[in-house]
Amino acid sequence: MTDTNRIALVTGANKGIGLEIARQLAQAGVSVIIGARDPGRASKAVDTLSSDGLQVRSVALDVTDHGSIAAAVETVRAEHGRLDILVNNAGIVDAEDGPPSSAVPDAARRIMETNFVGTLAVTQAMLPLLRLSSAARIVNLSSSLGSLAVNGDPASPYYSARLIGYNASKAALNMLTVQLAAELRDTPHVVNSVSPGYVKTDLTGHNGFMTPEEGAKLPVYYALLGPDSVSGRFVEPGGETPW
Ligand code: NAP
């Protein structure tokens, strides 16, 4: 399969790392669908990439809305008949999240709904189309903050980042990666958790060490993995992340 034949859906691709993942996949010749929950932001993202000479399209997709997911599946099915790459990028933080002793429980619920349950629902709904690919690649945008080992290691630079809702949502996402990889074990389809690094976006209040362009590089690498690729891994720019 050549890259020009590959069809990719990137969720939450109207800004930040997702927009750059869409850009880099399109630059690699992949046919990219920008998933975005807001039509205005979706068309702005399409315009941005089109003005750079890239051909992308968008689909309305709110990962917390079953009707929206079902409609997106039908759009991809009608326009492409299959899906080769799914990048589960949509994600949130919440101002009421925090350490276990003080985080607002409803904030944790909201975060889980988007980062874990939403990703599970999108992946499950897209799976029949992904199974029609000769070699589907699923990339889950995780975080080093989702590592149980990192959270328990006083020597880790992330030790003090105590966001029970966000960190638990990414740990749960990693469980999706591991269990889905096991389900897909005897197929050509792979799924991996990729931490992009600490990236300057709206989500981090524009703190971080990397630009969105740099943060997109590893997720794109895993989206374009060749045949006989690894599956069920948790990686970050420096290598494997401990679970
Ligand atoms: P961002 O700039 O805030 O972008 C997040 C994207 O997700 C936006 O397009 C947003 O859409 C979308 N989104 C949120 N809720 C959604 C929903 N219900 N349905 C569909 N789309 C939704 O954040 P980012 O930093 O690029 O983060 C992208 C991913 O990387 C996230 O999963 C994040 O957890 C992960 N990550 C980021 C970092 C970092 O340092 N930045 C580190 C590790 C992991 P709207 O514009 O409509 O809100």
XYZ file of C-alpha atoms and ligand atoms in Angstrom:
291
model
C 0.000 0.000 0.000
C 1.409 3.425 -0.887
C 0.954 6.450 1.354
C -1.226 8.144 -1.260
C -3.775 5.382 -0.773
C -3.884 5.647 2.996
C -6.850 7.247 4.738
C -6.306 8.808 8.171
C -8.688 10.275 10.737
C -7.198 12.521 13.425
C -9.564 13.422 16.274
C -9.375 16.902 17.814
C -7.281 18.025 14.855
C -8.434 21.644 14.632
C -5.516 22.941 16.714
C -2.452 22.037 18.755
C -0.668 18.736 18.249
C -3.609 17.257 16.309
C -3.450 19.952 13.642
C 0.276 19.319 13.223
C -0.278 15.551 13.049
C -2.820 16.198 10.271
C -0.336 18.464 8.491
C 2.551 15.994 8.675
C 0.414 13.041 7.575
C -0.866 15.087 4.621
C 2.723 16.083 3.781
C 3.534 12.342 3.734
C 0.836 11.904 1.086
C -1.830 10.439 3.332
C -5.445 11.400 2.680
C -6.317 13.147 5.959
C -9.682 13.729 7.594
C -9.649 16.350 10.334
C -12.036 15.408 13.134
C -13.324 18.475 14.992
C -16.337 19.067 17.202
C -16.891 22.667 16.096
C -17.662 23.276 12.387
C -16.134 26.764 12.379
C -12.866 25.533 13.907
C -12.891 22.576 11.501
C -13.142 24.750 8.408
C -10.493 27.123 9.750
C -8.098 24.160 10.141
C -8.909 22.913 6.629
C -8.264 26.447 5.285
C -4.940 26.657 7.161
C -3.640 23.402 5.689
C -5.149 24.087 2.246
C -3.373 27.440 2.095
C -0.145 25.476 2.575
C -1.040 23.397 -0.489
C -2.246 20.334 1.431
C -5.455 18.524 0.578
C -7.435 17.671 3.698
C -11.100 17.414 4.555
C -12.969 17.525 7.836
C -15.693 15.601 9.577
C -17.788 16.741 12.535
C -16.737 14.599 15.480
C -17.381 15.138 19.168
C -15.840 12.097 20.840
C -18.309 12.320 23.753
C -21.381 12.235 21.490
C -22.567 8.831 20.230
C -24.643 10.370 17.425
C -21.670 12.406 16.245
C -19.417 9.320 16.271
C -21.972 7.248 14.352
C -22.376 9.987 11.733
C -18.585 10.281 11.336
C -18.326 6.523 10.787
C -20.962 6.745 8.048
C -19.150 9.686 6.409
C -15.821 7.836 6.348
C -17.547 4.674 5.084
C -19.387 6.551 2.311
C -16.376 8.590 1.176
C -13.531 6.066 1.603
C -14.964 2.620 2.401
C -12.261 1.934 5.008
C -9.859 3.591 7.432
C -6.096 2.925 7.587
C -4.957 5.269 10.357
C -6.835 6.445 13.453
C -5.051 8.998 15.630
C -6.941 9.368 18.915
C -5.687 12.857 19.738
C -8.718 14.675 21.218
C -8.137 15.343 24.886
C -8.817 17.772 27.699
C -7.576 18.963 31.045
C -9.890 20.553 33.606
C -9.296 23.510 35.911
C -11.039 21.640 38.754
C -8.673 18.664 38.480
C -5.852 18.362 41.036
C -4.390 16.064 43.701
C -6.591 13.226 45.020
C -7.171 15.101 48.275
C -8.766 18.112 46.587
C -9.711 17.481 42.922
C -13.409 17.940 42.184
C -14.701 14.406 41.422
C -16.916 15.702 38.595
C -13.800 17.121 36.918
C -12.273 13.646 36.913
C -15.539 12.337 35.428
C -15.472 14.929 32.639
C -11.865 14.166 31.780
C -12.447 10.399 31.755
C -15.486 10.905 29.527
C -13.383 12.607 26.837
C -9.898 11.132 27.194
C -10.840 7.516 27.884
C -14.508 6.711 27.268
C -14.659 8.956 24.181
C -11.522 7.408 22.747
C -12.853 3.917 23.452
C -16.161 4.760 21.761
C -14.498 6.250 18.652
C -12.059 3.352 18.348
C -14.790 0.748 18.739
C -17.031 2.492 16.194
C -14.200 2.874 13.649
C -12.882 -0.682 14.136
C -14.982 -2.303 11.383
C -13.563 0.258 8.901
C -10.026 -0.202 10.291
C -10.338 -3.976 9.890
C -10.912 -3.384 6.163
C -7.415 -1.858 5.935
C -4.525 -4.103 4.915
C -2.538 -2.783 7.915
C -4.356 -0.382 10.218
C -2.416 1.826 12.630
C -4.093 3.222 15.747
C -2.208 5.832 17.755
C -3.472 6.823 21.206
C -2.118 10.189 22.373
C -1.092 9.286 25.890
C 1.135 11.101 28.361
C 4.035 10.246 30.640
C 1.631 11.449 33.348
C -0.382 8.280 32.641
C 2.513 6.096 33.777
C 1.894 4.477 37.189
C 5.658 3.998 37.526
C 6.378 7.698 36.869
C 3.664 8.799 39.315
C 5.241 6.657 42.026
C 8.863 7.671 41.397
C 10.089 10.620 43.523
C 13.060 10.968 41.144
C 10.808 11.591 38.133
C 10.444 15.178 36.917
C 6.696 14.432 36.631
C 6.367 13.207 40.250
C 4.817 16.468 41.439
C 2.287 16.708 38.560
C -0.610 15.389 40.639
C -3.698 15.605 38.425
C -5.744 12.596 39.486
C -8.341 12.965 36.723
C -5.973 13.613 33.814
C -3.294 11.135 34.885
C -5.880 8.399 35.536
C -7.501 9.061 32.145
C -4.191 8.453 30.370
C -3.488 5.337 32.489
C -6.928 4.067 31.428
C -6.129 4.942 27.810
C -2.966 2.856 28.117
C -5.123 -0.068 29.237
C -7.131 0.363 26.032
C -3.884 0.174 24.061
C -2.747 -3.016 25.803
C -6.102 -4.802 25.628
C -6.847 -3.804 22.037
C -3.340 -4.847 20.964
C -4.063 -8.257 22.501
C -7.385 -8.488 20.630
C -5.664 -7.543 17.366
C -2.684 -9.825 18.000
C -3.199 -12.194 15.093
C -4.062 -9.444 12.622
C -1.906 -6.962 10.656
C -3.398 -4.098 12.697
C -1.453 -2.403 15.494
C -2.181 0.064 18.279
C 0.296 2.015 20.404
C 0.270 4.682 23.126
C 2.451 7.628 22.198
C 3.407 10.440 24.542
C 4.272 13.464 22.415
C 6.526 15.164 25.014
C 5.808 18.399 26.875
C 4.329 20.608 24.176
C 3.340 24.287 24.113
C -0.386 24.235 23.350
C -3.621 25.589 24.831
C -3.813 22.409 26.956
C -0.549 23.241 28.771
C -1.184 26.994 28.918
C 1.598 27.214 26.328
C 4.166 25.852 28.758
C 6.464 23.095 27.532
C 9.734 22.287 25.813
C 8.431 21.502 22.320
C 6.445 23.155 19.558
C 3.276 21.382 18.314
C 5.206 20.581 15.120
C 7.871 18.784 17.171
C 5.231 17.107 19.360
C 3.514 15.668 16.272
C 6.612 13.830 15.053
C 6.432 10.668 17.198
C 2.652 10.155 16.804
C 3.107 10.511 13.034
C 5.989 8.010 13.063
C 3.722 5.481 14.800
C 0.838 6.270 12.438
C 3.079 5.411 9.484
C 4.668 2.226 10.896
C 5.511 -0.303 8.206
C 4.680 -4.019 8.094
C 5.378 -6.333 11.075
C 5.326 -3.385 13.466
C 5.302 -3.268 17.232
C 1.943 -3.139 18.974
C 0.787 -2.522 22.530
C 3.757 -0.267 23.368
C 3.939 2.972 25.397
C 6.563 5.322 23.992
C 7.791 8.900 24.413
C 10.405 10.878 22.450
C 13.266 9.356 24.567
C 12.151 5.718 24.063
C 9.808 3.371 25.909
C 7.848 4.768 28.865
C 7.490 2.495 31.919
C 3.841 1.549 32.477
P -5.128 21.247 22.615
O -4.308 22.213 21.836
O -5.959 21.739 23.746
O -6.039 20.440 21.591
C -6.974 19.507 22.037
C -7.885 19.148 20.896
O -8.845 18.186 21.374
C -8.683 20.336 20.362
O -8.783 20.238 18.973
C -10.042 20.153 21.023
O -11.112 20.748 20.302
C -10.129 18.651 20.972
N -11.202 18.125 21.812
C -11.415 18.287 23.129
N -12.546 17.677 23.504
C -13.077 17.126 22.383
C -14.240 16.373 22.123
N -15.126 16.063 23.069
N -14.445 15.938 20.841
C -13.560 16.234 19.873
N -12.468 16.973 20.047
C -12.232 17.405 21.308
O -4.217 20.103 23.266
P -2.884 19.357 22.764
O -1.807 19.697 23.705
O -2.685 19.528 21.304
O -3.285 17.836 23.107
C -3.544 16.856 22.127
C -3.432 15.500 22.805
O -2.101 15.302 23.269
C -4.339 15.343 24.030
O -4.867 14.028 24.064
C -3.377 15.547 25.201
O -3.813 14.913 26.379
C -2.123 14.900 24.629
N -0.885 15.341 25.281
C -0.484 16.643 25.219
C 0.708 17.005 25.857
C 1.214 18.421 25.812
O 2.283 18.682 26.424
N 0.564 19.358 25.124
C 1.466 16.055 26.543
C 1.008 14.742 26.584
C -0.151 14.393 25.947
P -11.690 22.219 20.656
O -10.775 23.201 19.955
O -13.064 22.179 20.076
O -11.648 22.368 22.140
